Amino acid sequence: MDVTERQHIDAVRAHLIRRYQFLDTDRVDHAIDAAHHRFDGCQIRDFVPLLVQRAATRALDDSLTITPSTAYPTVPEAP
């Protein structure tokens, strides 16, 4: 990975850590690293940071599950 790609991946990392500040940074780092390794061996690297950001965002969003029972708090009805 060249210096420019490393800088872009670092910017993606900073952005996603801010976006998912409620998650452990190790979890965000793992999603980024897993997405980045998917492109190992690819010769054309121009869009790798963008693709890493999209894949990591999708993975993090998919890991956040909200069940219907917790999506809306229940309020007891008044008698």
Coordinates of N, CA and C in Angstrom, one line a residue:
M1 N 0.9 -1.2 0.0 CA 0.0 0.0 0.0 C 0.9 1.2 0.0
D2 N 0.6 2.2 -0.9 CA 1.4 3.4 -0.9 C 1.0 4.4 0.1
V3 N 1.7 5.5 0.2 CA 1.5 6.5 1.2 C 0.1 7.1 1.1
T4 N -0.3 7.4 -0.2 CA -1.6 8.1 -0.4 C -2.7 7.2 0.0
E5 N -2.6 5.9 -0.3 CA -3.7 5.0 0.0 C -3.8 4.9 1.6
R6 N -2.6 4.8 2.2 CA -2.6 4.8 3.7 C -3.3 6.0 4.3
Q7 N -3.0 7.2 3.7 CA -3.6 8.4 4.2 C -5.1 8.4 4.0
H8 N -5.6 7.9 2.9 CA -7.0 7.8 2.7 C -7.7 6.8 3.6
I9 N -7.0 5.7 3.8 CA -7.6 4.7 4.8 C -7.6 5.2 6.2
D10 N -6.6 6.0 6.6 CA -6.6 6.6 7.9 C -7.7 7.7 8.0
A11 N -8.0 8.4 6.9 CA -9.2 9.3 6.9 C -10.5 8.6 7.0
V12 N -10.6 7.4 6.3 CA -11.8 6.6 6.4 C -11.9 6.1 7.9
R13 N -10.8 5.7 8.5 CA -10.8 5.2 9.9 C -11.3 6.3 10.8
A14 N -10.8 7.5 10.7 CA -11.2 8.6 11.5 C -12.7 8.9 11.3
H15 N -13.1 8.9 10.1 CA -14.6 9.2 9.8 C -15.5 8.1 10.5
L16 N -15.1 6.9 10.3 CA -16.0 5.8 10.8 C -15.9 5.7 12.3
I17 N -14.8 6.1 12.9 CA -14.7 6.1 14.4 C -15.6 7.2 14.9
R18 N -15.7 8.3 14.2 CA -16.6 9.4 14.7 C -18.1 9.0 14.4
R19 N -18.3 8.4 13.3 CA -19.7 8.0 13.0 C -20.2 6.9 13.9
Y20 N -19.4 6.0 14.3 CA -19.8 4.9 15.2 C -19.1 5.1 16.5
Q21 N -19.2 6.3 17.1 CA -18.5 6.6 18.4 C -19.0 5.7 19.5
F22 N -20.2 5.2 19.4 CA -20.8 4.3 20.4 C -20.3 2.9 20.4
L23 N -19.5 2.6 19.3 CA -18.9 1.2 19.2 C -17.4 1.3 19.7
D24 N -16.9 0.2 20.1 CA -15.5 0.1 20.5 C -14.7 0.3 19.2
T25 N -13.6 1.1 19.3 CA -12.8 1.4 18.2 C -12.1 0.1 17.6
D26 N -11.9 -0.9 18.4 CA -11.4 -2.1 17.8 C -12.3 -2.8 16.9
R27 N -13.6 -2.7 17.1 CA -14.6 -3.2 16.2 C -14.6 -2.5 14.9
V28 N -14.5 -1.2 15.0 CA -14.5 -0.4 13.7 C -13.2 -0.7 13.0
D29 N -12.1 -0.8 13.7 CA -10.8 -1.1 13.0 C -10.9 -2.5 12.4
H30 N -11.5 -3.4 13.0 CA -11.6 -4.8 12.4 C -12.4 -4.7 11.2
A31 N -13.5 -4.0 11.1 CA -14.3 -3.9 9.9 C -13.5 -3.3 8.8
I32 N -12.8 -2.2 9.1 CA -12.0 -1.6 8.1 C -10.9 -2.5 7.6
D33 N -10.2 -3.2 8.5 CA -9.1 -4.1 8.1 C -9.6 -5.2 7.2
A34 N -10.8 -5.8 7.7 CA -11.4 -6.9 6.9 C -11.7 -6.5 5.5
A35 N -12.3 -5.3 5.4 CA -12.7 -4.8 4.1 C -11.5 -4.5 3.2
H36 N -10.5 -3.9 3.9 CA -9.3 -3.6 3.1 C -8.6 -4.8 2.6
H37 N -8.5 -5.9 3.4 CA -7.9 -7.1 2.9 C -8.6 -7.8 1.8
R38 N -9.8 -7.5 1.6 CA -10.6 -8.0 0.4 C -9.9 -7.6 -0.9
F39 N -9.2 -6.5 -0.9 CA -8.6 -5.9 -2.1 C -7.1 -6.2 -2.2
D40 N -6.6 -7.1 -1.3 CA -5.2 -7.5 -1.5 C -5.0 -8.1 -2.8
G41 N -4.0 -7.8 -3.5 CA -3.7 -8.4 -4.8 C -4.3 -7.6 -6.0
C42 N -5.2 -6.7 -5.7 CA -5.8 -5.9 -6.8 C -4.7 -4.9 -7.3
Q43 N -4.6 -4.9 -8.6 CA -3.6 -4.0 -9.2 C -4.0 -2.5 -9.2
I44 N -5.3 -2.3 -9.5 CA -5.8 -0.9 -9.6 C -6.3 -0.6 -8.2
R45 N -5.7 0.4 -7.6 CA -5.9 0.8 -6.2 C -6.7 2.1 -6.0
D46 N -7.0 2.8 -7.1 CA -7.5 4.2 -7.0 C -8.8 4.3 -6.2
F47 N -9.7 3.3 -6.2 CA -10.9 3.4 -5.5 C -11.0 2.5 -4.3
V48 N -9.9 1.9 -3.9 CA -9.9 1.0 -2.7 C -10.4 1.8 -1.5
P49 N -9.9 3.0 -1.1 CA -10.4 3.6 0.1 C -11.9 3.8 0.1
L50 N -12.5 4.2 -1.0 CA -13.9 4.4 -1.1 C -14.6 3.0 -0.9
L51 N -14.1 2.0 -1.6 CA -14.7 0.7 -1.5 C -14.6 0.1 -0.1
V52 N -13.5 0.4 0.6 CA -13.3 0.0 2.0 C -14.3 0.7 2.9
Q53 N -14.5 2.0 2.7 CA -15.4 2.7 3.5 C -16.8 2.2 3.3
R54 N -17.2 1.9 2.1 CA -18.6 1.4 1.9 C -18.8 0.0 2.5
A55 N -17.8 -0.9 2.3 CA -17.9 -2.2 2.8 C -17.8 -2.2 4.4
A56 N -17.0 -1.4 5.0 CA -16.9 -1.4 6.4 C -18.2 -0.8 7.0
T57 N -18.7 0.3 6.4 CA -20.0 0.9 6.8 C -21.1 -0.2 6.8
R58 N -21.2 -0.9 5.7 CA -22.2 -1.9 5.5 C -22.1 -3.0 6.6
A59 N -20.9 -3.4 6.9 CA -20.6 -4.4 7.9 C -21.0 -3.9 9.3
L60 N -20.6 -2.7 9.6 CA -21.0 -2.1 10.9 C -22.5 -1.9 11.0
D61 N -23.1 -1.4 10.0 CA -24.6 -1.2 10.0 C -25.3 -2.6 10.2
D62 N -24.8 -3.6 9.5 CA -25.4 -4.9 9.6 C -25.3 -5.5 10.9
S63 N -24.2 -5.1 11.6 CA -23.9 -5.7 13.0 C -24.8 -5.1 14.0
L64 N -25.4 -3.9 13.7 CA -26.3 -3.2 14.6 C -27.7 -3.7 14.4
T65 N -28.3 -4.5 15.3 CA -29.6 -5.0 15.1 C -30.6 -4.4 16.1
I66 N -31.7 -4.0 15.6 CA -32.7 -3.5 16.5 C -33.9 -4.4 16.3
T67 N -34.4 -5.0 17.4 CA -35.5 -5.8 17.3 C -36.8 -5.0 17.4
P68 N -37.9 -5.4 16.8 CA -39.1 -4.6 16.9 C -39.5 -4.3 18.3
S69 N -39.3 -5.2 19.3 CA -39.7 -4.9 20.6 C -38.8 -3.8 21.3
T70 N -37.6 -3.6 20.8 CA -36.8 -2.5 21.4 C -36.7 -1.3 20.5
A71 N -37.3 -1.3 19.4 CA -37.3 -0.1 18.5 C -38.1 1.0 19.0
Y72 N -39.2 0.7 19.6 CA -40.1 1.8 20.2 C -40.4 1.4 21.6
P73 N -40.1 2.3 22.5 CA -40.4 2.0 23.9 C -41.9 1.9 24.1
T74 N -42.3 1.0 25.0 CA -43.7 0.9 25.3 C -44.1 1.8 26.4
V75 N -45.2 2.4 26.2 CA -45.8 3.3 27.3 C -47.1 2.7 27.7
P76 N -47.2 2.4 29.0 CA -48.5 1.9 29.5 C -49.6 2.8 29.2
E77 N -50.7 2.2 28.9 CA -51.9 3.0 28.6 C -52.5 3.5 30.0
A78 N -53.1 4.7 29.9 CA -53.7 5.3 31.1 C -55.0 4.6 31.3
P79 N -55.4 4.4 32.6 CA -56.7 3.7 32.8 C -57.9 4.5 32.5

